[in-house]
Amino acid sequence: MKDLTEHFVSGELVFDGKLLKVHRDHVRLPDGSSGAREYIRHPGAVAIVPLFDDGSLLLERQFRYPHRREFIEVPAGKLEPDEPHLETAKRELLEETGYVAAEWRRLAVIHTAIAYTDEAIELFLAKKLRKERAVQLDAGEFVETLVVPFDEALAMVRDGRITDAKSVAALLWVRTWGA
């Protein structure tokens, strides 16, 4: 097999935002020529499939500004510095939904847009759910929760009501390889 590695030569930080950092690197390509690569660094995230004992699923509805519309999604959130993925999942589930789970299982990792970001989202299954407290959202965050049968959530994927990549991947993962 050919070596397809692109080697870093130099780089610069183009934009340093609160969440995202945009980089432009100059690289040596496999054939010896040079090229430029622009990409977004992301701190990483988790997504949770919260499954009730009766097989229903806890989802969220929220407005996503880049698309100027509401989306139905599984609960999710970004990692805090040095926070383990499972702890992030537990924190986000509690903050966004008010629920805790007695059983947790890591499902997989997905890379959301490999051409222009290093974002990786760890997917988790949460079971044995219990309402712990009221929702405590971050400032500027507005989320509504809804409970739907798992098969209805799959139908929402099929008919385009759920299009968010992390939610589609997480739901199909559980459907394909089990809860």
C-alpha positions as semicolon CSV with decimal commas, in nm:
position;residue;x (nm);y (nm);z (nm)
1;M;0,000;0,000;0,000
2;K;0,116;0,352;-0,078
3;D;0,203;0,594;0,200
4;L;-0,065;0,866;0,175
5;T;0,059;1,067;0,475
6;E;0,067;1,443;0,447
7;H;0,349;1,593;0,655
8;F;0,318;1,919;0,849
9;V;0,561;2,190;0,735
10;S;0,424;2,503;0,902
11;G;0,095;2,639;1,026
12;E;-0,096;2,928;1,169
13;L;-0,404;2,983;1,383
14;V;-0,647;3,175;1,161
15;F;-0,930;3,213;1,414
16;D;-0,933;3,148;1,788
17;G;-1,294;3,128;1,905
18;K;-1,456;3,018;2,230
19;L;-1,554;2,678;2,084
20;L;-1,371;2,645;1,753
21;K;-1,019;2,714;1,637
22;V;-0,949;2,743;1,265
23;H;-0,601;2,643;1,146
24;R;-0,422;2,674;0,813
25;D;-0,129;2,437;0,769
26;H;0,119;2,399;0,489
27;V;0,196;2,032;0,422
28;R;0,421;1,817;0,209
29;L;0,205;1,584;0,003
30;P;0,285;1,217;-0,069
31;D;0,427;1,306;-0,413
32;G;0,664;1,566;-0,264
33;S;0,465;1,871;-0,370
34;S;0,318;2,110;-0,117
35;G;-0,037;2,202;-0,029
36;A;-0,247;2,395;0,219
37;R;-0,501;2,250;0,459
38;E;-0,761;2,453;0,649
39;Y;-0,943;2,278;0,930
40;I;-1,132;2,332;1,252
41;R;-1,007;2,202;1,585
42;H;-1,289;2,099;1,817
43;P;-1,258;1,990;2,183
44;G;-1,462;1,674;2,124
45;A;-1,810;1,581;2,233
46;V;-2,043;1,306;2,349
47;A;-2,391;1,199;2,242
48;I;-2,625;0,988;2,451
49;V;-2,905;0,748;2,357
50;P;-3,123;0,762;2,673
51;L;-3,343;0,452;2,663
52;F;-3,628;0,397;2,910
53;D;-3,715;0,049;3,039
54;D;-4,028;0,042;2,818
55;G;-3,815;0,099;2,506
56;S;-3,901;0,464;2,460
57;L;-3,634;0,721;2,398
58;L;-3,560;1,063;2,546
59;L;-3,488;1,318;2,270
60;E;-3,436;1,692;2,254
61;R;-3,565;1,965;2,028
62;Q;-3,362;2,280;1,984
63;F;-3,297;2,559;1,737
64;R;-2,961;2,537;1,557
65;Y;-2,860;2,875;1,427
66;P;-2,632;2,772;1,137
67;H;-2,930;2,600;0,971
68;R;-3,186;2,853;1,098
69;R;-3,424;2,580;1,213
70;E;-3,513;2,340;1,491
71;F;-3,365;1,991;1,508
72;I;-3,464;1,679;1,700
73;E;-3,154;1,519;1,848
74;V;-3,020;1,287;2,113
75;P;-2,874;1,473;2,414
76;A;-2,515;1,575;2,356
77;G;-2,246;1,818;2,459
78;K;-1,883;1,913;2,434
79;L;-1,601;1,795;2,653
80;E;-1,462;2,024;2,917
81;P;-1,080;2,029;2,944
82;D;-0,949;1,702;3,095
83;E;-1,304;1,570;3,152
84;P;-1,342;1,198;3,072
85;H;-1,600;1,120;2,803
86;L;-1,830;0,921;3,033
87;E;-1,833;1,204;3,289
88;T;-1,924;1,449;3,013
89;A;-2,209;1,219;2,906
90;K;-2,342;1,195;3,261
91;R;-2,315;1,571;3,313
92;E;-2,483;1,659;2,983
93;L;-2,770;1,413;3,034
94;L;-2,841;1,558;3,378
95;E;-2,804;1,924;3,274
96;E;-3,009;1,901;2,956
97;T;-3,280;1,656;3,062
98;G;-3,274;1,629;3,441
99;Y;-3,223;1,251;3,414
100;V;-2,953;1,021;3,547
101;A;-2,885;0,667;3,429
102;A;-2,783;0,364;3,636
103;E;-2,637;0,181;3,334
104;W;-2,395;0,323;3,080
105;R;-2,232;0,165;2,778
106;R;-1,995;0,318;2,526
107;L;-2,113;0,242;2,174
108;A;-1,864;0,395;1,931
109;V;-1,685;0,707;1,817
110;I;-1,786;0,900;1,505
111;H;-1,591;1,165;1,317
112;T;-1,848;1,413;1,198
113;A;-1,683;1,586;0,901
114;I;-1,338;1,441;0,836
115;A;-1,247;1,679;0,554
116;Y;-1,251;1,997;0,764
117;T;-1,267;1,923;1,137
118;D;-1,105;1,694;1,392
119;E;-1,430;1,669;1,591
120;A;-1,488;1,324;1,739
121;I;-1,811;1,235;1,919
122;E;-1,821;0,940;2,159
123;L;-2,162;0,770;2,154
124;F;-2,310;0,626;2,473
125;L;-2,619;0,427;2,562
126;A;-2,784;0,524;2,893
127;K;-3,037;0,290;3,056
128;K;-3,228;0,260;3,383
129;L;-3,320;0,629;3,366
130;R;-3,448;0,819;3,665
131;K;-3,565;1,182;3,681
132;E;-3,326;1,348;3,926
133;R;-3,397;1,720;3,903
134;A;-3,517;2,004;3,686
135;V;-3,328;2,085;3,370
136;Q;-3,033;2,324;3,421
137;L;-2,930;2,460;3,083
138;D;-2,630;2,677;3,009
139;A;-2,691;3,048;2,952
140;G;-2,829;3,099;2,602
141;E;-2,929;2,733;2,566
142;F;-3,296;2,648;2,503
143;V;-3,395;2,282;2,484
144;E;-3,725;2,098;2,499
145;T;-3,728;1,726;2,580
146;L;-3,966;1,472;2,432
147;V;-4,019;1,101;2,486
148;V;-4,095;0,886;2,182
149;P;-4,108;0,512;2,120
150;F;-3,776;0,390;1,976
151;D;-3,945;0,273;1,655
152;E;-4,096;0,621;1,614
153;A;-3,746;0,773;1,646
154;L;-3,628;0,538;1,370
155;A;-3,924;0,647;1,157
156;M;-3,816;1,007;1,220
157;V;-3,473;0,920;1,079
158;R;-3,631;0,745;0,781
159;D;-3,866;1,032;0,692
160;G;-3,618;1,313;0,756
161;R;-3,748;1,456;1,083
162;I;-3,416;1,355;1,243
163;T;-3,122;1,447;1,020
164;D;-2,854;1,537;1,274
165;A;-2,555;1,310;1,199
166;K;-2,474;1,217;1,560
167;S;-2,837;1,129;1,630
168;V;-2,878;0,929;1,310
169;A;-2,555;0,737;1,377
170;A;-2,638;0,673;1,743
171;L;-2,994;0,555;1,677
172;L;-2,893;0,330;1,389
173;W;-2,606;0,190;1,595
174;V;-2,847;0,087;1,872
175;R;-3,097;-0,049;1,615
176;T;-2,830;-0,250;1,434
177;W;-2,617;-0,381;1,721
178;G;-2,863;-0,366;2,009
179;A;-2,921;-0,197;2,337
